[in-house]
Coordinates of C-alpha atoms and ligand atoms in Angstrom, one line a residue:
M1 CA 15.3 7.9 184.0
K2 CA 11.7 7.3 182.9
P3 CA 10.6 3.9 183.9
I4 CA 9.5 1.6 181.2
L5 CA 8.1 -1.9 181.1
L6 CA 8.1 -4.0 177.7
V7 CA 6.3 -7.4 178.1
H8 CA 5.4 -10.3 175.5
G9 CA 2.9 -13.0 175.6
G10 CA 4.5 -15.5 173.0
A11 CA 5.6 -15.7 169.5
G12 CA 3.7 -18.5 167.0
D13 CA 0.6 -19.2 164.7
I14 CA -1.6 -17.9 167.5
P15 CA -5.3 -18.8 166.4
A16 CA -7.7 -15.9 166.1
S17 CA -9.6 -17.1 168.8
R18 CA -6.9 -16.7 171.5
V19 CA -6.0 -12.9 170.4
S20 CA -8.1 -11.1 172.4
G21 CA -7.5 -13.1 175.4
K22 CA -3.9 -12.4 175.1
L23 CA -4.3 -8.6 174.7
D24 CA -6.3 -8.4 177.8
G25 CA -3.8 -10.5 179.7
I26 CA -1.0 -8.3 178.1
K27 CA -2.5 -5.1 179.3
K28 CA -3.2 -6.4 182.7
S29 CA 0.3 -7.6 183.0
L30 CA 1.5 -4.0 182.1
R31 CA -0.6 -2.4 184.5
D32 CA 0.4 -4.8 187.5
G33 CA 4.2 -4.6 186.6
F34 CA 4.3 -1.0 186.0
K35 CA 2.5 -0.1 189.4
L36 CA 5.6 -1.1 191.1
L37 CA 7.6 1.1 188.9
N38 CA 5.7 4.0 189.4
N39 CA 6.0 3.4 193.2
G40 CA 9.8 3.6 193.0
Q41 CA 10.1 -0.2 193.1
S42 CA 13.0 -1.7 191.1
S43 CA 12.9 -3.1 187.5
L44 CA 13.3 -6.5 188.7
D45 CA 10.3 -6.2 191.0
A46 CA 8.4 -4.9 187.9
V47 CA 9.6 -7.8 185.7
E48 CA 8.7 -10.5 188.2
E49 CA 5.5 -9.0 188.8
A50 CA 4.5 -8.7 185.1
V51 CA 5.3 -12.4 184.5
R52 CA 3.7 -13.6 187.7
S53 CA 0.6 -11.8 186.3
M54 CA 0.8 -13.9 182.9
E55 CA 1.5 -17.0 184.9
L56 CA -1.8 -17.0 186.5
D57 CA -3.4 -16.2 183.0
D58 CA -4.4 -19.5 181.0
N59 CA -4.1 -17.3 177.9
F60 CA -0.2 -17.8 178.2
N61 CA 2.2 -20.9 178.2
A62 CA 3.4 -20.3 181.5
G63 CA 2.5 -21.4 185.2
Y64 CA -1.3 -22.2 184.9
G65 CA -1.9 -23.0 181.0
S66 CA 1.6 -24.2 180.5
C67 CA 2.3 -26.5 177.5
L68 CA 2.2 -30.2 178.0
N69 CA 5.2 -32.6 177.4
S70 CA 4.2 -36.1 175.7
D71 CA 3.4 -37.6 178.9
G72 CA 0.9 -34.8 179.5
I73 CA 3.0 -33.2 182.3
V74 CA 3.7 -29.4 182.8
E75 CA 7.4 -29.1 183.1
M76 CA 8.3 -25.3 183.3
D77 CA 11.3 -23.3 182.6
A78 CA 12.2 -19.8 183.6
S79 CA 14.8 -17.1 184.2
I80 CA 15.5 -13.7 185.5
M81 CA 18.5 -11.3 185.4
E82 CA 19.6 -7.9 186.5
G83 CA 21.7 -5.6 184.7
K84 CA 23.7 -3.9 187.3
Y85 CA 25.8 -6.9 188.8
L86 CA 24.9 -9.5 186.0
K87 CA 23.3 -11.7 188.5
A88 CA 20.4 -14.2 187.4
G89 CA 18.6 -16.9 188.6
C90 CA 17.5 -19.8 186.1
L91 CA 15.2 -22.9 186.5
T92 CA 14.5 -26.0 184.5
L93 CA 12.1 -29.0 184.6
L94 CA 10.1 -27.6 187.5
Q95 CA 6.6 -29.0 188.1
D96 CA 3.7 -28.1 190.2
I97 CA 4.5 -24.6 191.3
M98 CA 2.5 -21.8 190.2
H99 CA 5.1 -19.1 189.8
P100 CA 8.3 -20.4 188.4
I101 CA 9.6 -16.7 188.0
S102 CA 9.5 -16.0 191.8
V103 CA 11.6 -19.3 192.3
A104 CA 14.3 -18.3 189.6
R105 CA 14.5 -14.9 191.6
K106 CA 15.0 -16.8 194.9
V107 CA 17.8 -18.7 193.1
M108 CA 19.5 -15.6 192.4
E109 CA 19.1 -14.1 195.6
K110 CA 19.4 -17.1 198.1
T111 CA 22.1 -19.5 196.5
N112 CA 25.6 -19.4 195.3
H113 CA 24.3 -20.9 191.8
T114 CA 22.5 -19.5 188.8
F115 CA 20.9 -22.6 187.4
I116 CA 18.8 -25.3 189.3
G117 CA 16.6 -28.0 187.8
G118 CA 14.3 -31.1 188.2
E119 CA 13.3 -32.2 191.4
S120 CA 16.0 -30.6 193.4
A121 CA 14.2 -27.2 191.9
L122 CA 11.0 -28.5 193.4
K123 CA 12.7 -28.9 196.7
F124 CA 14.4 -25.7 196.7
A125 CA 10.9 -23.9 196.1
E126 CA 9.5 -26.1 199.2
T127 CA 12.3 -24.8 201.3
H128 CA 11.2 -21.2 200.0
N129 CA 7.7 -21.6 201.1
F130 CA 6.4 -22.1 197.6
K131 CA 3.5 -24.5 198.1
P132 CA 3.3 -27.4 195.4
L133 CA 0.1 -27.7 194.1
T134 CA -1.6 -31.1 193.8
K135 CA -0.1 -32.9 190.7
G136 CA -2.0 -31.9 187.3
S137 CA -3.2 -28.6 188.9
L138 CA -1.6 -26.5 186.0
V139 CA -2.9 -28.4 183.4
T140 CA -5.8 -26.8 181.1
E141 CA -8.3 -28.2 178.8
N142 CA -6.9 -26.2 176.2
A143 CA -3.3 -27.8 176.8
K144 CA -4.9 -31.1 176.8
L145 CA -6.5 -30.5 173.5
A146 CA -3.2 -29.2 171.9
L147 CA -1.1 -32.2 172.9
D148 CA -4.1 -34.3 171.4
E149 CA -3.8 -32.4 167.9
F150 CA -0.1 -32.6 168.3
K151 CA -0.1 -36.3 168.8
E152 CA -2.4 -36.6 165.4
R153 CA -0.1 -34.9 163.6
Q154 CA 2.8 -36.6 164.7
A155 CA 1.1 -39.8 164.0
K156 CA 0.6 -38.7 160.5
G157 CA 4.3 -37.9 160.2
L158 CA 3.8 -34.1 160.0
D159 CA 5.6 -33.0 163.0
T160 CA 9.3 -32.6 162.7
I161 CA 9.9 -30.1 165.5
F162 CA 12.7 -32.1 166.9
S163 CA 14.6 -32.6 163.7
P164 CA 15.4 -28.9 162.9
T165 CA 17.1 -29.8 159.4
E166 CA 13.7 -31.1 158.0
L167 CA 11.9 -28.4 159.9
D168 CA 8.4 -28.3 158.8
K169 CA 7.5 -24.5 159.1
K170 CA 4.0 -25.0 159.8
S171 CA 4.7 -27.4 162.9
V172 CA 7.3 -24.6 164.4
E173 CA 4.9 -21.8 163.8
E174 CA 2.1 -23.5 166.2
L175 CA 4.7 -23.1 169.2
G176 CA 4.5 -20.1 171.4
E177 CA 2.9 -18.3 174.1
T178 CA 5.6 -18.2 176.3
V179 CA 5.9 -14.9 178.4
G180 CA 8.5 -12.3 179.1
A181 CA 9.2 -8.9 180.6
V182 CA 12.1 -6.3 180.3
A183 CA 12.0 -3.3 182.4
I184 CA 14.3 -0.3 183.1
D185 CA 13.8 1.8 186.2
V186 CA 14.2 5.4 187.6
D187 CA 17.9 4.6 188.5
G188 CA 18.5 3.1 185.2
N189 CA 19.0 -0.5 186.3
I190 CA 17.6 -3.0 183.6
A191 CA 15.9 -6.4 184.4
A192 CA 14.8 -9.2 182.0
A193 CA 12.6 -12.4 182.8
T194 CA 10.9 -15.3 180.7
S195 CA 8.9 -18.0 181.9
T196 CA 7.3 -21.0 179.9
G197 CA 5.9 -24.3 179.9
G198 CA 8.2 -25.1 176.7
I199 CA 6.5 -26.5 173.3
T200 CA 3.6 -29.1 173.3
G201 CA 4.6 -32.6 172.9
K202 CA 8.4 -31.9 173.9
M203 CA 10.1 -35.3 175.1
P204 CA 9.8 -35.5 179.1
G205 CA 13.3 -33.7 180.1
R206 CA 13.7 -31.4 177.0
I207 CA 14.9 -28.0 178.0
G208 CA 14.1 -25.0 176.1
D209 CA 16.0 -21.5 175.3
S210 CA 13.9 -19.7 177.8
P211 CA 15.9 -20.3 181.1
I212 CA 19.4 -20.0 179.2
L213 CA 21.1 -16.7 179.5
G214 CA 22.0 -15.1 176.4
C215 CA 19.5 -17.1 174.3
G216 CA 15.8 -16.5 176.2
T217 CA 16.8 -13.9 178.7
Y218 CA 19.7 -11.2 179.1
A219 CA 20.1 -7.9 180.9
D220 CA 23.1 -5.6 181.0
N221 CA 22.9 -2.1 182.3
E222 CA 25.7 -1.1 179.9
I223 CA 23.7 -2.4 176.9
G224 CA 19.9 -3.4 177.4
G225 CA 17.7 -6.1 178.1
V226 CA 16.2 -8.7 176.0
S227 CA 13.4 -11.4 176.4
T228 CA 12.8 -13.9 173.6
T229 CA 10.1 -16.4 172.6
G230 CA 9.7 -19.0 169.6
H231 CA 11.1 -22.2 168.6
G232 CA 13.7 -23.0 171.5
E233 CA 16.1 -25.3 169.6
T234 CA 16.2 -22.6 167.4
I235 CA 16.9 -19.5 169.4
M236 CA 19.4 -21.6 172.0
R237 CA 21.6 -22.6 168.8
F238 CA 21.7 -18.9 167.5
N239 CA 22.0 -17.1 171.1
L240 CA 19.2 -14.6 170.0
A241 CA 19.2 -12.6 173.0
Q242 CA 23.0 -12.1 172.9
R243 CA 23.0 -11.4 169.3
I244 CA 20.5 -8.4 169.5
L245 CA 22.9 -7.1 172.2
Q246 CA 25.8 -7.4 170.2
L247 CA 24.4 -5.5 167.4
I248 CA 23.5 -2.6 169.8
S249 CA 26.9 -2.8 171.7
L250 CA 29.5 -3.8 169.0
K251 CA 27.8 -2.1 165.8
Q252 CA 25.9 0.7 167.3
V253 CA 22.7 -0.6 165.6
P254 CA 19.6 1.0 166.9
V255 CA 17.5 -1.4 169.1
Q256 CA 14.4 -1.5 166.6
Q257 CA 16.8 -2.6 164.0
A258 CA 18.8 -5.0 165.9
T259 CA 16.0 -6.7 167.3
E260 CA 14.6 -7.0 163.8
D261 CA 18.2 -8.0 162.1
A262 CA 19.0 -10.7 164.7
T263 CA 15.5 -12.6 164.5
R264 CA 15.3 -12.4 161.0
E265 CA 18.5 -13.7 160.4
M266 CA 17.9 -16.6 162.8
T267 CA 14.8 -17.7 160.6
Q268 CA 16.7 -17.2 157.4
R269 CA 19.5 -19.5 158.4
L270 CA 17.8 -21.9 160.9
I271 CA 14.3 -21.8 159.8
G272 CA 12.6 -21.9 163.3
T273 CA 10.7 -18.5 164.0
G274 CA 10.7 -16.5 167.0
G275 CA 10.3 -13.1 168.4
A276 CA 12.0 -10.8 170.7
I277 CA 11.4 -7.7 173.1
T278 CA 14.6 -5.5 173.6
L279 CA 15.0 -2.2 175.7
D280 CA 18.2 -0.7 175.4
K281 CA 20.0 1.6 178.2
Q282 CA 18.6 4.9 177.0
G283 CA 15.0 3.2 177.2
E284 CA 14.3 3.0 173.7
V285 CA 11.9 -0.1 172.6
G286 CA 12.6 -2.9 170.0
I287 CA 9.9 -5.5 169.1
Y288 CA 10.1 -7.9 166.0
F289 CA 8.8 -11.3 165.5
S290 CA 9.3 -13.6 162.6
S291 CA 6.3 -15.7 163.5
E292 CA 2.9 -15.0 162.5
R293 CA 1.8 -13.3 165.5
M294 CA 3.4 -12.4 169.2
A295 CA 1.7 -10.4 171.5
W296 CA 3.6 -7.6 173.0
G297 CA 3.0 -4.4 174.8
Y298 CA 4.7 -1.6 176.6
V299 CA 4.2 1.4 179.1
K300 CA 5.5 4.8 178.2
D301 CA 4.5 8.1 179.5
N302 CA 1.2 6.7 180.9
K303 CA 0.2 5.1 177.8
L304 CA -0.2 1.4 177.2
I305 CA 1.1 0.6 173.5
Y306 CA 0.3 -3.2 172.5
G307 CA -0.4 -5.4 169.6
I308 CA -0.2 -8.8 168.4
N309 CA -0.4 -8.7 164.3
K310 CA 2.2 -7.7 162.2
G311 CA 1.9 -3.6 161.3
E312 CA -0.9 -3.2 164.0
I313 CA -0.5 -0.7 167.3
Y314 CA -3.1 0.0 169.6
R315 CA -2.7 2.6 172.1
E316 CA -4.8 3.6 175.4
D317 CA -4.3 5.5 178.8
L318 CA -2.8 3.5 181.3
Ligands
LIG401 N1 10.8 -20.8 173.7 C1 10.0 -21.5 174.1 C2 10.6 -22.8 174.2 O1 11.2 -23.5 173.1 C3 8.7 -21.6 173.8 C4 8.2 -20.3 173.3 O2 8.6 -19.3 173.5 O3 6.9 -20.3 173.2 O4 10.6 -23.7 175.3

């Protein structure tokens, strides 16, 4: 099997000023993750590495640069899954740890559980030698600015992200920048990973779709792997990752069409926008977003293929 790595850097109404930083971050993440696949390492290693690369990069809403909740605090969600034994590790409401995706992998590999959260997740991370940062270290100026803007809009009654029946499409589109990766390795094993700070101005304790299997992340060697991004309240009610895989497995819909159809149907029915990246078990790629932009990229045959605007595709050598 030819190894493939596919990543995203979040769906949303990404301002033009953030486009080039994101594309650079996507390319770095692909190079970091693909190096491992090229050395014969597993798809799980590759998706973890690709996500770690973006968690370090403040162009993305994960790790350093995460969105802030309404109290100005970073609370992160992450999940990782492998498709051979369907093992997974999920984490929510984690604070002050640089790489939530690696903690999620430890949950998968070192516990009998699948999902842990809050203070216990932080304690668990510490027992596995993740050093908590000093409080506030993951907060960036950009994230503070976004929270200020969110609060201004909210004060004017313009933000309705928590009452989806009256969703103001504009406010939903301003979400985004979560990171994710899906890979297939030489042995045909598929893995998927997603990491996020959630959405700006969320209630403390709010949990999004990203750490929920079948919504933010899923991997099954018999079908494919998916990582999603966008309005979490919408994605989790629609089970976006599972819907895409169902179209592939039950209706034999090709992977690009399945990614498109499920994401489009989600936005038609629930208003909230989002995007998804999918790999099927043959290593075919599906990429689609109903939001204005989504940074994405993949490596195939030693070429980097990437984009962020609708209908736009760039190519360069690995
Ligand atoms: N889905 C994430 C959440 O709602 C946000 C995003 O993808 O940008 O927590």
